[in-house]
PDB file of C-alpha atoms in Angstrom:
ATOM      1  CA  SER A   1       0.096   0.150   0.277  1.00 70.00           C
ATOM      2  CA  MET A   2       0.923   3.654  -0.712  1.00 80.00           C
ATOM      3  CA  VAL A   3       0.050   6.499   1.728  1.00 85.00           C
ATOM      4  CA  CYS A   4       0.245  10.207   0.226  1.00 89.00           C
ATOM      5  CA  LEU A   5       0.217  13.328   2.097  1.00 90.00           C
ATOM      6  CA  ILE A   6      -1.299  15.955   0.108  1.00 93.00           C
ATOM      7  CA  GLY A   7      -1.393  19.462   1.192  1.00 91.00           C
ATOM      8  CA  SER A   8      -0.182  23.327   0.155  1.00 92.00           C
ATOM      9  CA  GLY A   9       3.272  24.400   1.060  1.00 88.00           C
ATOM     10  CA  ASP A  10       3.576  24.955   4.969  1.00 88.00           C
ATOM     11  CA  ALA A  11       1.174  22.601   5.647  1.00 91.00           C
ATOM     12  CA  THR A  12       3.376  20.205   7.675  1.00 91.00           C
ATOM     13  CA  LYS A  13       4.120  17.481   4.928  1.00 91.00           C
ATOM     14  CA  SER A  14       7.637  17.421   5.214  1.00 89.00           C
ATOM     15  CA  THR A  15       7.744  18.147   9.016  1.00 90.00           C
ATOM     16  CA  VAL A  16       5.525  14.991   9.254  1.00 91.00           C
ATOM     17  CA  LEU A  17       8.163  12.982   7.563  1.00 90.00           C
ATOM     18  CA  THR A  18      10.903  14.181   9.210  1.00 90.00           C
ATOM     19  CA  ALA A  19       9.270  13.508  12.502  1.00 93.00           C
ATOM     20  CA  ILE A  20       9.245   9.793  11.465  1.00 92.00           C
ATOM     21  CA  GLU A  21      12.851   9.882  10.063  1.00 90.00           C
ATOM     22  CA  TYR A  22      14.048  11.305  13.103  1.00 93.00           C
ATOM     23  CA  ALA A  23      11.949   8.478  15.405  1.00 94.00           C
ATOM     24  CA  LEU A  24      13.300   5.634  13.467  1.00 93.00           C
ATOM     25  CA  CYS A  25      16.363   6.907  12.371  1.00 89.00           C
ATOM     26  CA  PRO A  26      19.097   4.120  11.660  1.00 85.00           C
ATOM     27  CA  ARG A  27      22.251   6.845  12.332  1.00 82.00           C
ATOM     28  CA  TYR A  28      23.349   7.095  16.034  1.00 81.00           C
ATOM     29  CA  ASN A  29      24.796  10.567  15.601  1.00 82.00           C
ATOM     30  CA  LEU A  30      21.536  12.421  14.717  1.00 88.00           C
ATOM     31  CA  GLN A  31      22.120  16.147  14.760  1.00 90.00           C
ATOM     32  CA  ILE A  32      19.536  17.765  16.979  1.00 93.00           C
ATOM     33  CA  HIS A  33      19.423  21.708  17.395  1.00 93.00           C
ATOM     34  CA  ASP A  34      17.714  24.627  19.460  1.00 95.00           C
ATOM     35  CA  THR A  35      15.665  25.236  16.454  1.00 92.00           C
ATOM     36  CA  ASP A  36      13.959  21.718  16.322  1.00 92.00           C
ATOM     37  CA  PHE A  37      12.258  22.721  19.368  1.00 93.00           C
ATOM     38  CA  TYR A  38       8.585  24.673  19.527  1.00 91.00           C
ATOM     39  CA  LYS A  39      10.138  28.692  20.099  1.00 92.00           C
ATOM     40  CA  CYS A  40      13.397  27.271  20.501  1.00 94.00           C
ATOM     41  CA  ASP A  41      11.928  26.390  23.950  1.00 95.00           C
ATOM     42  CA  THR A  42      14.624  23.931  25.489  1.00 94.00           C
ATOM     43  CA  SER A  43      13.202  24.076  28.715  1.00 94.00           C
ATOM     44  CA  GLN A  44      10.496  21.126  28.022  1.00 93.00           C
ATOM     45  CA  PRO A  45      11.809  18.020  26.074  1.00 94.00           C
ATOM     46  CA  PHE A  46      10.090  16.803  22.754  1.00 95.00           C
ATOM     47  CA  MET A  47       9.123  13.300  22.087  1.00 96.00           C
ATOM     48  CA  ILE A  48       8.102  11.551  18.787  1.00 96.00           C
ATOM     49  CA  THR A  49       6.374   8.275  19.078  1.00 96.00           C
ATOM     50  CA  VAL A  50       5.745   6.070  15.909  1.00 96.00           C
ATOM     51  CA  THR A  51       4.456   2.540  16.402  1.00 96.00           C
ATOM     52  CA  VAL A  52       5.643   0.186  13.337  1.00 95.00           C
ATOM     53  CA  GLY A  53       4.895  -3.493  12.189  1.00 94.00           C
ATOM     54  CA  GLN A  54       6.419  -6.219  10.216  1.00 91.00           C
ATOM     55  CA  LEU A  55       9.409  -6.515  12.390  1.00 93.00           C
ATOM     56  CA  ASP A  56      12.106  -8.402  11.822  1.00 89.00           C
ATOM     57  CA  GLU A  57      12.472 -11.350  13.630  1.00 91.00           C
ATOM     58  CA  SER A  58      15.409 -10.877  15.763  1.00 91.00           C
ATOM     59  CA  LEU A  59      13.745  -7.614  17.425  1.00 93.00           C
ATOM     60  CA  MET A  60      10.978  -9.894  18.528  1.00 93.00           C
ATOM     61  CA  ALA A  61      12.949 -11.763  20.765  1.00 93.00           C
ATOM     62  CA  GLU A  62      12.381 -12.024  24.326  1.00 89.00           C
ATOM     63  CA  ASN A  63      15.532 -10.875  25.186  1.00 90.00           C
ATOM     64  CA  ARG A  64      15.540  -8.087  22.734  1.00 92.00           C
ATOM     65  CA  PHE A  65      11.779  -6.376  22.793  1.00 95.00           C
ATOM     66  CA  GLY A  66       9.619  -9.356  23.314  1.00 93.00           C
ATOM     67  CA  CYS A  67       8.439  -7.897  26.667  1.00 93.00           C
ATOM     68  CA  TYR A  68       7.553  -4.754  24.974  1.00 96.00           C
ATOM     69  CA  LEU A  69       5.514  -6.103  21.636  1.00 96.00           C
ATOM     70  CA  ARG A  70       2.149  -4.454  21.495  1.00 96.00           C
ATOM     71  CA  GLY A  71      -0.659  -5.350  18.796  1.00 96.00           C
ATOM     72  CA  TRP A  72      -2.850  -3.528  16.260  1.00 95.00           C
ATOM     73  CA  ASN A  73      -5.541  -4.463  13.865  1.00 92.00           C
ATOM     74  CA  GLU A  74      -7.675  -1.950  11.947  1.00 90.00           C
ATOM     75  CA  ASN A  75     -11.024  -2.329  13.570  1.00 90.00           C
ATOM     76  CA  SER A  76      -9.568  -1.989  17.420  1.00 89.00           C
ATOM     77  CA  GLY A  77      -6.196   0.274  17.073  1.00 94.00           C
ATOM     78  CA  LEU A  78      -3.551  -0.074  18.962  1.00 95.00           C
ATOM     79  CA  ARG A  79      -3.746  -2.382  22.130  1.00 94.00           C
ATOM     80  CA  ASP A  80      -1.156  -2.457  24.635  1.00 94.00           C
ATOM     81  CA  GLU A  81      -1.529  -6.512  24.840  1.00 93.00           C
ATOM     82  CA  PRO A  82      -1.449  -8.451  21.405  1.00 93.00           C
ATOM     83  CA  GLU A  83      -4.345 -10.754  20.768  1.00 92.00           C
ATOM     84  CA  ASP A  84      -4.356 -13.570  18.116  1.00 90.00           C
ATOM     85  CA  GLU A  85      -6.062 -11.543  15.282  1.00 91.00           C
ATOM     86  CA  ASP A  86      -3.359  -8.565  15.919  1.00 94.00           C
ATOM     87  CA  GLU A  87      -0.285  -7.784  13.811  1.00 95.00           C
ATOM     88  CA  ILE A  88       2.776  -7.624  16.367  1.00 96.00           C
ATOM     89  CA  VAL A  89       4.044  -3.759  16.287  1.00 97.00           C
ATOM     90  CA  LEU A  90       6.329  -1.886  18.103  1.00 97.00           C
ATOM     91  CA  SER A  91       6.422   1.564  19.682  1.00 97.00           C
ATOM     92  CA  ILE A  92       9.661   3.418  19.549  1.00 97.00           C
ATOM     93  CA  ARG A  93       9.535   6.909  21.164  1.00 97.00           C
ATOM     94  CA  LEU A  94      12.137   9.602  20.206  1.00 96.00           C
ATOM     95  CA  ARG A  95      13.258  11.603  23.265  1.00 96.00           C
ATOM     96  CA  VAL A  96      15.439  15.081  23.377  1.00 96.00           C
ATOM     97  CA  ASP A  97      16.090  17.175  26.228  1.00 95.00           C
ATOM     98  CA  GLU A  98      18.099  20.360  26.543  1.00 95.00           C
ATOM     99  CA  THR A  99      21.163  18.400  26.187  1.00 95.00           C
ATOM    100  CA  LEU A 100      20.149  17.793  22.630  1.00 95.00           C
ATOM    101  CA  GLU A 101      21.287  14.208  23.256  1.00 94.00           C
ATOM    102  CA  PRO A 102      18.561  12.151  21.455  1.00 95.00           C
ATOM    103  CA  VAL A 103      17.589   8.879  23.082  1.00 95.00           C
ATOM    104  CA  TRP A 104      15.406   6.048  21.490  1.00 96.00           C
ATOM    105  CA  GLU A 105      13.152   3.842  23.633  1.00 96.00           C
ATOM    106  CA  ALA A 106      11.025   0.900  22.894  1.00 96.00           C
ATOM    107  CA  ILE A 107       7.949   1.657  25.179  1.00 95.00           C
ATOM    108  CA  THR A 108       4.804   0.228  26.386  1.00 95.00           C
ATOM    109  CA  ASP A 109       1.854   1.265  28.775  1.00 93.00           C
ATOM    110  CA  ARG A 110       2.225  -2.161  31.066  1.00 91.00           C
ATOM    111  CA  HIS A 111       6.128  -1.515  31.674  1.00 88.00           C
ATOM    112  CA  GLU A 112       6.968   2.046  33.983  1.00 88.00           C
ATOM    113  CA  GLU A 113      10.674   1.322  32.489  1.00 90.00           C
ATOM    114  CA  VAL A 114      11.687   1.635  28.844  1.00 91.00           C
ATOM    115  CA  ARG A 115      14.396  -0.058  27.009  1.00 94.00           C
ATOM    116  CA  GLN A 116      16.601   1.773  24.744  1.00 95.00           C
ATOM    117  CA  ILE A 117      16.769   0.759  21.117  1.00 95.00           C
ATOM    118  CA  SER A 118      20.192   1.226  19.501  1.00 93.00           C
ATOM    119  CA  SER A 119      21.089   2.432  15.781  1.00 90.00           C
ATOM    120  CA  ARG A 120      21.819  -1.057  14.539  1.00 89.00           C
ATOM    121  CA  ASP A 121      18.341  -2.703  15.888  1.00 92.00           C
ATOM    122  CA  ARG A 122      16.759   0.493  14.222  1.00 92.00           C
ATOM    123  CA  GLU A 123      18.573  -0.313  10.802  1.00 86.00           C
ATOM    124  CA  LYS A 124      16.587  -3.486  10.805  1.00 87.00           C
ATOM    125  CA  LEU A 125      13.478  -1.117  10.698  1.00 87.00           C
ATOM    126  CA  GLY A 126      14.429  -0.378   7.114  1.00 78.00           C
ATOM    127  CA  VAL A 127      13.576   3.615   6.771  1.00 80.00           C
ATOM    128  CA  ASN A 128      14.882   5.567   4.428  1.00 73.00           C
ATOM    129  CA  TRP A 129      14.363   9.009   3.042  1.00 73.00           C
ATOM    130  CA  LEU A 130      14.710   9.329  -0.742  1.00 71.00           C
ATOM    131  CA  GLY A 131      15.868  12.633  -0.986  1.00 67.00           C
ATOM    132  CA  SER A 132      19.035  14.916  -0.953  1.00 66.00           C
ATOM    133  CA  TYR A 133      21.178  11.596  -0.543  1.00 64.00           C
ATOM    134  CA  ILE A 134      19.030   9.473  -2.811  1.00 68.00           C
ATOM    135  CA  ASP A 135      22.275   7.881  -4.683  1.00 72.00           C
ATOM    136  CA  ARG A 136      23.704   6.916  -0.992  1.00 69.00           C
ATOM    137  CA  GLU A 137      20.542   4.490  -0.998  1.00 66.00           C
ATOM    138  CA  PHE A 138      21.312   2.860  -4.237  1.00 70.00           C
ATOM    139  CA  ALA A 139      24.903   1.835  -3.426  1.00 73.00           C
ATOM    140  CA  TRP A 140      25.801  -1.067  -1.774  1.00 70.00           C
ATOM    141  CA  GLY A 141      26.884   0.058   1.966  1.00 69.00           C
ATOM    142  CA  ARG A 142      26.317  -0.382   5.365  1.00 65.00           C
ATOM    143  CA  GLY A 143      22.662   0.963   6.272  1.00 63.00           C
ATOM    144  CA  ALA A 144      21.522   2.093   2.673  1.00 69.00           C
ATOM    145  CA  ALA A 145      18.069   0.686   1.313  1.00 68.00           C
ATOM    146  CA  LEU A 146      19.913  -1.497  -1.638  1.00 72.00           C
ATOM    147  CA  SER A 147      21.870  -3.407   0.766  1.00 71.00           C
ATOM    148  CA  ARG A 148      19.291  -4.190   3.134  1.00 66.00           C
ATOM    149  CA  THR A 149      16.881  -5.304   0.236  1.00 67.00           C
ATOM    150  CA  THR A 150      19.676  -7.734  -1.246  1.00 68.00           C
ATOM    151  CA  SER A 151      20.406  -9.035   2.684  1.00 66.00           C
ATOM    152  CA  GLN A 152      16.696  -9.991   2.826  1.00 61.00           C
ATOM    153  CA  LEU A 153      16.402 -11.675  -0.371  1.00 61.00           C
ATOM    154  CA  THR A 154      19.338 -13.513   0.519  1.00 61.00           C
ATOM    155  CA  GLY A 155      17.960 -14.638   4.148  1.00 60.00           C
ATOM    156  CA  ASN A 156      21.601 -13.601   4.872  1.00 62.00           C
ATOM    157  CA  PRO A 157      21.946 -10.185   7.022  1.00 55.00           C
ATOM    158  CA  GLU A 158      25.750 -10.511   6.836  1.00 58.00           C
ATOM    159  CA  ASN A 159      25.812 -11.586   2.958  1.00 63.00           C
ATOM    160  CA  VAL A 160      26.240  -8.117   1.400  1.00 68.00           C
ATOM    161  CA  SER A 161      29.211  -6.766   3.126  1.00 69.00           C
ATOM    162  CA  GLY A 162      30.891 -10.579   2.681  1.00 73.00           C
ATOM    163  CA  LEU A 163      30.342 -10.476  -0.871  1.00 74.00           C
ATOM    164  CA  LEU A 164      31.850  -6.937  -1.350  1.00 74.00           C
ATOM    165  CA  ALA A 165      34.662  -7.497   0.743  1.00 78.00           C
ATOM    166  CA  GLU A 166      35.448 -10.546  -1.571  1.00 80.00           C
ATOM    167  CA  ALA A 167      34.699  -8.389  -4.993  1.00 80.00           C
ATOM    168  CA  ASN A 168      36.929  -5.871  -3.640  1.00 80.00           C
ATOM    169  CA  ARG A 169      39.741  -8.521  -3.116  1.00 84.00           C
ATOM    170  CA  MET A 170      38.756  -9.906  -6.652  1.00 84.00           C
ATOM    171  CA  ALA A 171      39.206  -6.523  -8.356  1.00 79.00           C
ATOM    172  CA  ARG A 172      42.551  -5.714  -6.560  1.00 79.00           C
ATOM    173  CA  GLY A 173      43.958  -8.946  -7.801  1.00 78.00           C
ATOM    174  CA  ALA A 174      42.984  -8.402 -11.320  1.00 76.00           C
ATOM    175  CA  VAL A 175      44.284  -4.992 -11.501  1.00 71.00           C
ATOM    176  CA  ALA A 176      47.467  -6.100  -9.833  1.00 70.00           C
ATOM    177  CA  GLY A 177      47.860  -9.329 -12.243  1.00 68.00           C
ATOM    178  CA  ALA A 178      47.144  -6.896 -15.631  1.00 66.00           C
ATOM    179  CA  ARG A 179      49.197  -3.618 -15.154  1.00 59.00           C
ATOM    180  CA  ASP A 180      50.622  -4.256 -18.926  1.00 60.00           C
ATOM    181  CA  GLY A 181      46.793  -4.787 -19.928  1.00 59.00           C
ATOM    182  CA  LEU A 182      45.910  -1.421 -18.722  1.00 71.00           C
ATOM    183  CA  GLU A 183      47.693   0.849 -21.224  1.00 75.00           C
ATOM    184  CA  SER A 184      44.343   2.709 -21.799  1.00 73.00           C
ATOM    185  CA  LEU A 185      44.032   3.555 -18.283  1.00 76.00           C
ATOM    186  CA  GLN A 186      47.885   4.896 -18.053  1.00 78.00           C
ATOM    187  CA  ALA A 187      47.457   7.034 -21.208  1.00 80.00           C
ATOM    188  CA  ALA A 188      44.489   8.904 -19.553  1.00 81.00           C
ATOM    189  CA  SER A 189      46.405   9.504 -16.591  1.00 82.00           C
ATOM    190  CA  ARG A 190      49.564  11.008 -18.629  1.00 82.00           C
ATOM    191  CA  THR A 191      46.621  13.006 -20.551  1.00 84.00           C
ATOM    192  CA  ALA A 192      45.257  14.219 -16.800  1.00 83.00           C
ATOM    193  CA  LYS A 193      48.880  15.218 -16.082  1.00 83.00           C
ATOM    194  CA  THR A 194      49.628  17.006 -19.211  1.00 84.00           C
ATOM    195  CA  ALA A 195      46.220  19.054 -18.707  1.00 82.00           C
ATOM    196  CA  ALA A 196      47.066  19.679 -14.911  1.00 82.00           C
ATOM    197  CA  THR A 197      50.728  21.145 -15.786  1.00 82.00           C
ATOM    198  CA  ARG A 198      48.459  23.649 -18.206  1.00 80.00           C
ATOM    199  CA  PHE A 199      46.965  24.977 -15.397  1.00 77.00           C
ATOM    200  CA  GLY A 200      49.960  25.369 -12.989  1.00 81.00           C
ATOM    201  CA  VAL A 201      49.550  22.161 -11.260  1.00 80.00           C
ATOM    202  CA  ARG A 202      52.576  20.035 -11.056  1.00 80.00           C
ATOM    203  CA  SER A 203      52.451  16.563  -9.241  1.00 80.00           C
ATOM    204  CA  LYS A 204      55.373  15.410  -7.175  1.00 80.00           C
ATOM    205  CA  SER A 205      54.997  12.006  -8.883  1.00 82.00           C
ATOM    206  CA  ASP A 206      53.595  10.512 -12.089  1.00 79.00           C
ATOM    207  CA  TYR A 207      49.846   9.591 -12.168  1.00 74.00           C
ATOM    208  CA  GLN A 208      48.453   6.208 -11.359  1.00 69.00           C
TER     209      GLN A 208
END
């Protein structure tokens, strides 16, 4: 299914998306500023709570967040105690106070204490904002959408990292064993060096 936010400019469409991104952010170094607070008033912490389903099985383990799982269905909505017909969901709260240090917590009404959720666990939720840095999401790298999708299809979370490492070794070996066959690239490097010299840029060694 697809959800579309439609509205005029300054109708808070981007604000809603930013709130979701912040609450489920897979990065550990989310930058928060005074301007993220209402009227820049940092005396009161702000909190964003998002409930997500289709959870990774590792998140539902008892030693992870099994005691914090809740239930949801379109007839009854969110229930703190999941029932048989409910989808299993997890409520995650982002809390930021005047220190500007974000804290992510799994919450439920039946437990007063909360459990912090790490960036590694938040990565498993698969949230991405395809905006200014869309190229990053469609490259094979840690946390990228393409890497997670590939890992899910193979059923092995570590598969992509291992394949990329092996491909890198093979590429280095191929280049090392074919130096004489890279004359076209060597010619390009000589051309680049000549062009740079015309602009007054002199290198201490040959381009390779």
